XYZ file of C-alpha atoms in Angstrom:
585
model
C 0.000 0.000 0.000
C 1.016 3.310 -0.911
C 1.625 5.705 2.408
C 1.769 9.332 2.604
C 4.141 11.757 4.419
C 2.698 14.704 7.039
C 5.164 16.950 7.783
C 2.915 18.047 10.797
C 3.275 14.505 12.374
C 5.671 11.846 13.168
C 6.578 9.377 10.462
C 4.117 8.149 7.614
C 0.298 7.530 7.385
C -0.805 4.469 5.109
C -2.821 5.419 2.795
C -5.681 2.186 1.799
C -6.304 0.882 -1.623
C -8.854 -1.900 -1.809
C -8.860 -4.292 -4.283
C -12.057 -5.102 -6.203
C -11.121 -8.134 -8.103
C -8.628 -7.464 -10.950
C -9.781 -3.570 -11.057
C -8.307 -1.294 -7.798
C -10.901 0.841 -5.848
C -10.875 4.397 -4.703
C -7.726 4.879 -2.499
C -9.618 5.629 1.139
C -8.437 8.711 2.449
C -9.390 8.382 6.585
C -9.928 11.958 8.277
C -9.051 10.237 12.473
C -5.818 9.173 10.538
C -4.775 12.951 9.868
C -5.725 13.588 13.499
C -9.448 14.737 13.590
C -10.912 13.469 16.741
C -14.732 13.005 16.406
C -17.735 13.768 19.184
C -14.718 16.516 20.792
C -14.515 20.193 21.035
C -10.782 19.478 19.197
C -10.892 21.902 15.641
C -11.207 19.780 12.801
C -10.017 22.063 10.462
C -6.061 21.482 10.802
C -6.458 17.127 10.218
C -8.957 18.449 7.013
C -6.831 20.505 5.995
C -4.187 17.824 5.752
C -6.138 15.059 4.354
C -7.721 16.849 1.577
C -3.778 17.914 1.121
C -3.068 14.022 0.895
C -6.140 13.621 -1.805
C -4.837 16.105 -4.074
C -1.546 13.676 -4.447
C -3.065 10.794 -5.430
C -4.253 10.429 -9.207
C -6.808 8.291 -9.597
C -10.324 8.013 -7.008
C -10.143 9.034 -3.806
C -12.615 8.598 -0.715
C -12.328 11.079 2.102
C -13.936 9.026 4.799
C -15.031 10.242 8.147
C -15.806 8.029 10.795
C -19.457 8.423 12.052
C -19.313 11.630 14.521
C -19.792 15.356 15.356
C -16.799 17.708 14.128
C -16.431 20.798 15.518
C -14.724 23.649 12.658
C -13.897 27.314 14.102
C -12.720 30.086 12.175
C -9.651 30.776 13.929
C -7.497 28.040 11.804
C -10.056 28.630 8.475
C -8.789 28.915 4.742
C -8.983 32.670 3.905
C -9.379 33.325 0.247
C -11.283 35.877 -1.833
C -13.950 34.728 -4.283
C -16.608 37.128 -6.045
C -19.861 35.557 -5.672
C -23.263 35.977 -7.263
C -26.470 37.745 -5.696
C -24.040 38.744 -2.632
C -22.899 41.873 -1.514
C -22.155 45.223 -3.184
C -18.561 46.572 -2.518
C -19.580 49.265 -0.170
C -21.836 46.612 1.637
C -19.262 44.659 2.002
C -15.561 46.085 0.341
C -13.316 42.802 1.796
C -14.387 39.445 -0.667
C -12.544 37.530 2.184
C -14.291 34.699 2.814
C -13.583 32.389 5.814
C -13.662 28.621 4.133
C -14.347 25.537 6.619
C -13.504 23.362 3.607
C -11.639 23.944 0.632
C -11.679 21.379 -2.416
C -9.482 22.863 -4.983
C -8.579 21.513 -8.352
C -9.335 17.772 -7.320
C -10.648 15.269 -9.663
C -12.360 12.283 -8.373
C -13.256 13.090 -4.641
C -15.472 11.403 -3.188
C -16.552 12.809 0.817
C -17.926 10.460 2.749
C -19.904 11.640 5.729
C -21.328 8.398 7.135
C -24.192 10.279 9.194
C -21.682 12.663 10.459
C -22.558 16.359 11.750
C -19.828 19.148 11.422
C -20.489 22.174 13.129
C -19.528 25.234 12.235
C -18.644 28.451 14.795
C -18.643 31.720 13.816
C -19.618 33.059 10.297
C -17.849 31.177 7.584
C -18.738 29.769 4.121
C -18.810 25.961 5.160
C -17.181 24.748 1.916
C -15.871 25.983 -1.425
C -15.695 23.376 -4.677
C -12.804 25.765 -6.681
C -11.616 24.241 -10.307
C -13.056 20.564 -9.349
C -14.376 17.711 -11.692
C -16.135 14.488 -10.876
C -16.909 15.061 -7.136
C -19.416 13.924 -4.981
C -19.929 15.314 -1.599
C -22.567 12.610 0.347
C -24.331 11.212 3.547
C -23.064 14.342 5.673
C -25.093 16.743 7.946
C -23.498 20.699 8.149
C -24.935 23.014 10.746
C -24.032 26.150 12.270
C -23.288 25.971 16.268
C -25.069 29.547 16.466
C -27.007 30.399 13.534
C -26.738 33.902 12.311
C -30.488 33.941 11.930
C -32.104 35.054 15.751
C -35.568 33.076 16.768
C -38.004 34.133 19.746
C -41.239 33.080 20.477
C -43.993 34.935 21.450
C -45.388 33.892 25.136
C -46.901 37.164 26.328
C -48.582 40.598 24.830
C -50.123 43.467 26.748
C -51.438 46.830 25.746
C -48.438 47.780 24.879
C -45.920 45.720 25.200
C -45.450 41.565 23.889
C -43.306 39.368 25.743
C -40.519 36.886 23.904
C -38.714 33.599 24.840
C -35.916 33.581 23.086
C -33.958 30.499 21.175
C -31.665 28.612 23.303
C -29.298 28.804 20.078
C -29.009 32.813 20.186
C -27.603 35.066 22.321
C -28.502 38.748 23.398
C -26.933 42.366 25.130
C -29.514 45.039 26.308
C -27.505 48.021 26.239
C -29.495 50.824 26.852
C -32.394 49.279 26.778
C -31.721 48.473 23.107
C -31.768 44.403 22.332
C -28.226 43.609 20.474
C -28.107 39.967 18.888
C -24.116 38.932 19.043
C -22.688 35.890 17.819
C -19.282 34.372 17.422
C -17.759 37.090 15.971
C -20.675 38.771 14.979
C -23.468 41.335 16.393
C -26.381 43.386 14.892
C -29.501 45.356 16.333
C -31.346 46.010 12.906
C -32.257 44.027 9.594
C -34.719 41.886 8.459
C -37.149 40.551 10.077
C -40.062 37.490 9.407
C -42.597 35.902 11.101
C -43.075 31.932 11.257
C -46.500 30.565 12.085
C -46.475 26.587 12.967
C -50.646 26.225 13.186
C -50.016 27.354 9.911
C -46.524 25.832 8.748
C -45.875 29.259 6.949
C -43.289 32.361 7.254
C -43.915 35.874 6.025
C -41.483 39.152 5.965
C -42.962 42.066 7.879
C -41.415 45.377 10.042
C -38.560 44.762 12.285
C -40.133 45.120 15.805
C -36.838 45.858 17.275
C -36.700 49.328 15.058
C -39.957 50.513 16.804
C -39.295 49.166 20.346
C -39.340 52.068 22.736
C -36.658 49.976 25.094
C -36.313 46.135 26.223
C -35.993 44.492 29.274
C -35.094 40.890 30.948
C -37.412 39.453 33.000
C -35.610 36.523 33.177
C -32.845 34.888 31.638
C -33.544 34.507 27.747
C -37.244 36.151 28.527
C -37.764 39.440 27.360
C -40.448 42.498 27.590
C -40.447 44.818 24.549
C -42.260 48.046 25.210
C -43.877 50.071 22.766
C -45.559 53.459 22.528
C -48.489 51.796 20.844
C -49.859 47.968 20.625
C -48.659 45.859 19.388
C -50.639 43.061 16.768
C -48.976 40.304 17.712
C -50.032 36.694 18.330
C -48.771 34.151 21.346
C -47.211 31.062 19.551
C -45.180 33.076 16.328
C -41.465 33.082 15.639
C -39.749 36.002 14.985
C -36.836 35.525 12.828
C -34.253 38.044 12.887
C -30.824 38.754 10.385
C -28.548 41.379 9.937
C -28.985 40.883 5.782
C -25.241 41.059 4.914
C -24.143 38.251 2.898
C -20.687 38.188 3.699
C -20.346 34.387 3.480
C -22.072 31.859 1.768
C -22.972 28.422 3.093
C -20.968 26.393 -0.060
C -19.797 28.019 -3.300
C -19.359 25.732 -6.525
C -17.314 27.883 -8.837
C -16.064 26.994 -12.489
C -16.448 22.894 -11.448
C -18.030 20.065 -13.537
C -19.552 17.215 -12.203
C -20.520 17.681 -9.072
C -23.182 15.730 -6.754
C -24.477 16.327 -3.236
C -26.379 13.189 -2.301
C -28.182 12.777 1.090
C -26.570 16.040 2.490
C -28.215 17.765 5.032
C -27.499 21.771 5.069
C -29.192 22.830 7.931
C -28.151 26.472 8.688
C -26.807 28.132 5.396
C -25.433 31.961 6.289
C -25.618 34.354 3.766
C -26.573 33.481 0.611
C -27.451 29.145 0.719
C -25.753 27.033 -1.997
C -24.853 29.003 -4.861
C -22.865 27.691 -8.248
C -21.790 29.937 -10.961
C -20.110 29.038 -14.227
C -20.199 25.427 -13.016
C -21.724 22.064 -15.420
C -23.263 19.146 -14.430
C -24.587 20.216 -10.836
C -26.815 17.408 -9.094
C -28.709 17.782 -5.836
C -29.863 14.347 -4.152
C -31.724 13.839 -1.527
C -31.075 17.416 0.412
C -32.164 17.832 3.570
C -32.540 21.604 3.836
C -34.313 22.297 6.874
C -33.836 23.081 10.344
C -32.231 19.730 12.652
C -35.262 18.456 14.604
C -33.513 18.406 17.773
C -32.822 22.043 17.368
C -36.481 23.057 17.577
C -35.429 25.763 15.521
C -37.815 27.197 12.874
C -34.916 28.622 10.163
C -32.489 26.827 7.847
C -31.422 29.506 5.247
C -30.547 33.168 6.076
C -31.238 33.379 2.244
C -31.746 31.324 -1.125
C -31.254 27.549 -0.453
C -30.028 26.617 -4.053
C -28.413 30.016 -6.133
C -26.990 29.043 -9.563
C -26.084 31.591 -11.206
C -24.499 31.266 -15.320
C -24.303 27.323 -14.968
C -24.256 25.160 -17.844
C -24.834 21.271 -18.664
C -27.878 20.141 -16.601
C -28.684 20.710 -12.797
C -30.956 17.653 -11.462
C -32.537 18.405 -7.765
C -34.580 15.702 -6.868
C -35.938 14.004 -3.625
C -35.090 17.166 -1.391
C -36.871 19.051 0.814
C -36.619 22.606 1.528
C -38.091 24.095 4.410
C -37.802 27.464 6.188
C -35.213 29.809 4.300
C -35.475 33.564 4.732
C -35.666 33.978 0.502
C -35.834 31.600 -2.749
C -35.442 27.949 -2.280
C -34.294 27.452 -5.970
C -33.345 30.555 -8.296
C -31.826 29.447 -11.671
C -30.385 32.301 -14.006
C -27.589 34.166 -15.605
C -26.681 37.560 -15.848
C -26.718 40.169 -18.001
C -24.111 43.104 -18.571
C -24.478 46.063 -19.914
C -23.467 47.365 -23.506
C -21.249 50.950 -22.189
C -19.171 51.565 -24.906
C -18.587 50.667 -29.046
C -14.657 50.256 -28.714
C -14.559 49.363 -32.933
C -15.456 46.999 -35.011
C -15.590 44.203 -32.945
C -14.966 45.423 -29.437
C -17.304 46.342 -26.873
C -17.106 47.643 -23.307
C -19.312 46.035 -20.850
C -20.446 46.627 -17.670
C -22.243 44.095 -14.391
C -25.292 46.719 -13.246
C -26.724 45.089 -10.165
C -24.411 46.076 -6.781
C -24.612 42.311 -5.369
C -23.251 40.565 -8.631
C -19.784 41.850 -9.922
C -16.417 40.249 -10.504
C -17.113 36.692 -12.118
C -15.534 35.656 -14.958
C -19.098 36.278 -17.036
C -17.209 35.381 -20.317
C -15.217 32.989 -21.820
C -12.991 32.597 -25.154
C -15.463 30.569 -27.441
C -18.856 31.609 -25.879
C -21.725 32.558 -27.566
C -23.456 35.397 -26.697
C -26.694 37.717 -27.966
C -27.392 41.235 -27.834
C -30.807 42.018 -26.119
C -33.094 45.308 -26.379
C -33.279 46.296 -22.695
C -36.646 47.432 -23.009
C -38.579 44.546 -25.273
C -36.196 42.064 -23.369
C -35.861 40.456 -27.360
C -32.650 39.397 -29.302
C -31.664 41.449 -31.965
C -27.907 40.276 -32.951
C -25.760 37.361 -32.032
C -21.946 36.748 -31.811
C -19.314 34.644 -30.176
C -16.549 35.830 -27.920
C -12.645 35.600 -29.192
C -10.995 37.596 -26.307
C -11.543 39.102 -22.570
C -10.047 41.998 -21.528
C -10.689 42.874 -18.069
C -10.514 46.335 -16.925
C -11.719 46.234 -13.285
C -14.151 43.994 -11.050
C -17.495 45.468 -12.816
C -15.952 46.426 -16.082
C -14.604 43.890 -19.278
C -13.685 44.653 -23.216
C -14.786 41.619 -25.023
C -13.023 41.100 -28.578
C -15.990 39.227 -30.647
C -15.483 36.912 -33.872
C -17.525 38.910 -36.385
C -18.719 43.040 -36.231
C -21.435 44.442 -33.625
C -24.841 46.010 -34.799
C -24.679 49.426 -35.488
C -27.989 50.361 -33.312
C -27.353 49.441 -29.743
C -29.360 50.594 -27.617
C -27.978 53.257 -24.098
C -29.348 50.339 -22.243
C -28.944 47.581 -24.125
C -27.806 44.298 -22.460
C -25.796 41.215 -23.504
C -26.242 37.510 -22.299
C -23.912 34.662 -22.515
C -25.930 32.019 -23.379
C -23.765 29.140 -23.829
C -24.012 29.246 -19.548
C -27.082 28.309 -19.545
C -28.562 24.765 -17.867
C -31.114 22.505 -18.831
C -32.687 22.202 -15.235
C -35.078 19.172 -13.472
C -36.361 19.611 -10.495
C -38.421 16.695 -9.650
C -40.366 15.838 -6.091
C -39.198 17.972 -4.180
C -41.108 19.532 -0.840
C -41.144 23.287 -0.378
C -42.886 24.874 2.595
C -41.822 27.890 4.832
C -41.039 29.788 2.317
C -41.845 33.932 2.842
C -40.938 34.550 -1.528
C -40.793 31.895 -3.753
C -40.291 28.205 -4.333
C -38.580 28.092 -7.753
C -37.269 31.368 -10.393
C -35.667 29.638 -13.683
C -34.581 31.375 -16.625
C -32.690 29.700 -19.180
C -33.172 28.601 -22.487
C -32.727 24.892 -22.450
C -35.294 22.452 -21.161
C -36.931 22.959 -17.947
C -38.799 20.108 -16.248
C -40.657 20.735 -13.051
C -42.994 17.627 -11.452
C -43.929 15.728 -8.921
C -43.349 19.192 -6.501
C -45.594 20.004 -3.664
C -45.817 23.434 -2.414
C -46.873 24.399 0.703
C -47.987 28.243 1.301
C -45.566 30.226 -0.522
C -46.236 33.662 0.750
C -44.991 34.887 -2.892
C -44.948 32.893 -6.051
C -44.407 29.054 -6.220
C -42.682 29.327 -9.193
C -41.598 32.546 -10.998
C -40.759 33.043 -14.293
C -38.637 36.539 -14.834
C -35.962 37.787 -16.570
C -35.199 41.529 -16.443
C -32.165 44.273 -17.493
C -33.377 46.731 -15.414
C -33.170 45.722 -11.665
C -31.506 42.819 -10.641
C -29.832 41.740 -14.661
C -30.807 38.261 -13.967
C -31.251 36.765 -17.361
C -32.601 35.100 -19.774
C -35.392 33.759 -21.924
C -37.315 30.609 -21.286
C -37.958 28.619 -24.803
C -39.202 24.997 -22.827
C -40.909 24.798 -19.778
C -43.109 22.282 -18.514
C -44.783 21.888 -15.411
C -47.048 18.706 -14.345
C -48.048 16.510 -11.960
C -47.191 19.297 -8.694
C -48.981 20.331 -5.902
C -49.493 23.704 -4.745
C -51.303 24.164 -1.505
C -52.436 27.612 -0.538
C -49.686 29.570 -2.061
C -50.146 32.624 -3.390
C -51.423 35.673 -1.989
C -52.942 39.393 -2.935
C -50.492 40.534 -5.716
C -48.325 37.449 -6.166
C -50.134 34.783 -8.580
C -49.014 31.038 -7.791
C -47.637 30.743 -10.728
C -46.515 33.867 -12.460
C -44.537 34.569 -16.141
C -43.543 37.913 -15.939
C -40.594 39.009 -18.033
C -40.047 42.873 -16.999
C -39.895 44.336 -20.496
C -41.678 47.883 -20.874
C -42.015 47.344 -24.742
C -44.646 44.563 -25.555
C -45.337 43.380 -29.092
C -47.253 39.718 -29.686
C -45.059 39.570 -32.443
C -41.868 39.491 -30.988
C -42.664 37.428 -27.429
C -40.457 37.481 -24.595
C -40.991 33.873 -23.597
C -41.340 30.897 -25.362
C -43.490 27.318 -24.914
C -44.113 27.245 -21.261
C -46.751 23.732 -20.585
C -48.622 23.869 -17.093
C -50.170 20.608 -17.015
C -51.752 17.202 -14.558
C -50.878 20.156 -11.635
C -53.392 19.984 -8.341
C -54.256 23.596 -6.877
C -55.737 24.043 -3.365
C -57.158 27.188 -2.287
C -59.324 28.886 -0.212
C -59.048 32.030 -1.416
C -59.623 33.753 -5.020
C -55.747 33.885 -5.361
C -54.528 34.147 -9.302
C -53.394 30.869 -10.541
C -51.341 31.811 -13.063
C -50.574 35.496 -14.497
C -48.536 35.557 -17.886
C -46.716 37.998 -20.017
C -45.540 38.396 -23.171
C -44.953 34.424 -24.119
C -46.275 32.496 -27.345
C -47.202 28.759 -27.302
C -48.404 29.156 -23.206
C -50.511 25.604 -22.364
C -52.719 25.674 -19.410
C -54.520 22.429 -19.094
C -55.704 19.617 -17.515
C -55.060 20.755 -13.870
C -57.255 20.212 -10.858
C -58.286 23.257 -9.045
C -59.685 22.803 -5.112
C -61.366 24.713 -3.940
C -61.036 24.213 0.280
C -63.518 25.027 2.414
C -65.388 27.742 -0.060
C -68.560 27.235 -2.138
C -68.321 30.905 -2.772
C -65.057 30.770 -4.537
C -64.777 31.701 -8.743
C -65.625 28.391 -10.501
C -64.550 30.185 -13.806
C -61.061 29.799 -15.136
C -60.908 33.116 -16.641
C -60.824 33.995 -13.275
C -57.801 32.405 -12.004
C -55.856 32.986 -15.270
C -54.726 36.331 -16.835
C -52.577 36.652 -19.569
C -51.293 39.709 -21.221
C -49.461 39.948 -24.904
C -49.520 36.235 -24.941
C -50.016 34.317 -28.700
C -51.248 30.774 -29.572
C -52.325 29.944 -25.245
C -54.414 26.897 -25.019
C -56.177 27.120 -21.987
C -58.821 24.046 -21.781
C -59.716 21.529 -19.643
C -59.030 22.230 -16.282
C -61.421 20.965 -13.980
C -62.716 22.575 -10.160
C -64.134 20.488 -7.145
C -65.053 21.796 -3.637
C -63.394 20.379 -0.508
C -65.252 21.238 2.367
């Protein structure tokens, strides 16, 4: 057997090959033999460190193995490395890209982690693990969770004229100072940011007013019991959760960046800081079995102090399957790339270009042999294409991009371009969403989208959204084939947010030149008690709406006419037939 040397211990550590007859297995990389010491306080981080060292010098299949435990990982002895990362933070939110990295897989091929049931815990704010450069990985059978989440919880046991008691989370941690309430962490503390509320009679989460902005002062009654005073009274109800973050994203829970191949099966992410999972300019992405909720043990209501799944300019296809997804502070699933600006004609073939939105700047956005198209910013529609030769980059938000064959000669001030060669032919396929205050699912790419065999449960926003716009947030593109069948959506909606909406933000409509494209709702189940919109569309051709059950629960009263749970707008060739309505009482 081959062995290994650590210069950080005495003498050499056998490294295992197995034999499988004539053929040889995975070498197995053991974590205790690089001196992690499971169900301790002791810092795993140093013996990780050195046995994802030892994987990177073997060619060939490797296992990292843990032994069945809990592993503690604090940020004192943490990778720091900068990355620019999607949907984050804007440089005067947050001008250091440092991030603090429990694990770092960089440029390995054929890694397999093996978690066995093990739980690592994380201290302090720190993106749990970073996928750099890596092919043919799978990450599997591991449970990641935060010691103290960054994410505050207290339940309301008390309310008075005006004032509402709180007990708060065993898993947070408080000052009064001045009769102000101060959440502080490992390394962290904040008084303001947003704030939801989390109903379990209900099993659903909502955004609303910090209460801690209006409170006239706070004080302990006991020891993790607090009275919040007001100078008016205050609506609340005994039994919420108030959910509490300081909205930086200066981490994010795991970062897949410019990998192929990569699978998380039977992972459970249960506390995500900052933005949840996010993958940009990354192939092949497969989600398995995720367990993104909070541990039950915990009793704590939050999992996700933002998206759960962010992938942002992927390409190949991303599979998420057999997951569930419960109580994240945004998205559960937002699939999408970005668009830059057009700023400047630099000749014949050159163009300056610029990324708009604050939270999304610094990714490579381009590469040599990419296609790309030029879109009107205001009809959202294609009007020239080209393919990329050469990248010159001038700063973080700002890129020359040398293209094969001459630009149009009427770009538009805020014309946009996308690169749509990152762009991912998605599944997502039985999956359970529920706690969700926005929306289950936002997809926009131009390859195949297959959605089925979903339930969700009281999305305060949309189940699934269907955007694209290069005005706010640049998140591109087109959608050319959608389907969605065989889901359940159970009382999700609300005033202003349709279950199911397709609404591409261009200001310029013409049913000639659509937006979207071939978007099949189909087989789906929708339960309401309310006269919630269905489905509200914009601006697509070849839009199916058929065949789906609509339940009506506990209402006789409700519409029983589908034109009134459908609205479309500059839509061509919709078929909208055969849906059917029954009452529940």
């Amino acid at each position: 057997m081959p062995s290994f040397h650590d210069s950080n211990k005495k003498g050499w550590i056998t490294i295992h090959r197995l034999k499988q007859g004539a053929e040889a297995a995975p070498v197995i990389i053991r974590l205790t033999d690089y001196g992690a010491q499971p169900d301790t306080e002791q810092d795993t981080q140093p013996a990780m460190v050195r046995a994802i060292q030892a994987a990177s010098q073997i060619s060939g299949p490797v296992v990292l193995d843990c032994a069945q435990g809990r592993y503690h990982f604090y940020p004192h002895e943490a990778i720091q490395a900068p990355y620019h990362i999607s949907n984050t933070a804007s440089e005067e939110e947050n001008p250091d890209i440092t991030k603090t990295i429990g694990l770092l897989l960089k440029g390995l091929e054929g890694l397999k982690l093996e978690g066995n049931g093990s739980l690592f815990i994380f201290h302090g704010k720190q993106t749990m693990l970073v996928l750099d450069g890596c092919t043919n990985v799978e990450i599997c059978n591991l449970c990641i969770d935060y010691d103290l989440p960054t994410v505050t919880e207290m339940t309301i046991v008390g309310r008075g004229s005006s004032y509402f008691d709180a007990r708060v989370h065993p898993d947070s941690r408080y000052q009064i100072l001045n009769g102000q309430l101060f959440w502080v962490g490992e390394g962290w503390s904040f008084m303001s940011g947003p704030m939801q509320t989390y109903d379990p009679l209900c099993n659903t989460t909502w955004r609303m007013d910090n209460w801690l902005e209006q409170v006239k002062n706070v004080e302990e009654m006991e020891p993790m019991l607090l009275r919040l005073h007001f100078d008016f009274s205050p609506d609340v109800v005994l039994g919420h959760v108030l959910q509490n973050r300081d909205g930086l994203r200066d981490q994010v829970g795991v970062l897949i960046t410019e990998c192929s191949e990569v699978t998380f099966a039977n992972v459970g992410l249960h506390f995500l800081h900052g933005l949840g999972v996010v993958g940009q300019f990354s192939r092949n992405l497969t989600f398995r079995g995720m367990n993104m909720t909070p541990r039950t043990e915990t009793k704590r209501t939050v999992a996700g102090f933002a998206d759960f799944l962010h992938l942002s300019s992927c390409g190949g296809k991303v599979v998420v399957e057999d997951s569930r997804f419960i109580g994240s502070h945004d998205d559960s699933i937002n699939v999408h790339g970005t668009y830059l600006r057009i700023i400047e004609r630099m000749g014949e073939t050159s163009v300056k270009v610029r990324f708009m939105h604050p939270q999304t700047y610094g990714l490579p956005a381009f590469y040599p042999g990419d296609e790309i198209e030029f879109v009107r910013a205001g009809s959202l529609t294609t009007y020239a294409a080209n393919q990329v030769v050469g990248i010159k980059r001038l700063t973080a938000r700002e890129l020359i991009l040398i293209l094969a064959h001459g630009i149009p000669e009427d770009i538009g001030s805020q014309d946009v371009i996308e690169n749509i060669t990152w762009t991912p032919e998605v599944e997502i396929v039985n999956n359970y969403f529920a706690r969700i205050p926005t929306r289950g699912i936002l997809v926009t790419t131009r390859r195949k989208v297959w959605i089925a065999l979903n339930v969700f449960e009281r999305m305060h926003m949309n189940a699934i959204l269907i955007a694209v716009d290069a005005k706010s947030w640049y998140e591109s593109g087109r959608v050319e084939d959608v389907t969605i069948r065989d889901n359940r959506f159970i009382e999700c909606g609300s005033e202003g947010y349709p279950v199911i909406s397709i609404a591409p933000e261009n200001e310029e409509m013409d049913e000639g030149l659509p937006v979207h494209k071939q978007v099949i709702i189909q087989n789906n189940q929708f339960e309401t008690s309310s006269n919630v919109t269905l489905l509200c569309a914009k601006s697509t051709s070849g839009l199916v709406f058929t065949s789906n059950e609509i339940v009506r629960v506990g209402r006789a009263d409700l519409y029983c006419d589908i034109d009134d749970f459908v609205h479309i707008t500059a839509c061509t060739e919709a078929d909208i037939q055969g849906n059917t309505f029954r009452t529940n009482m």
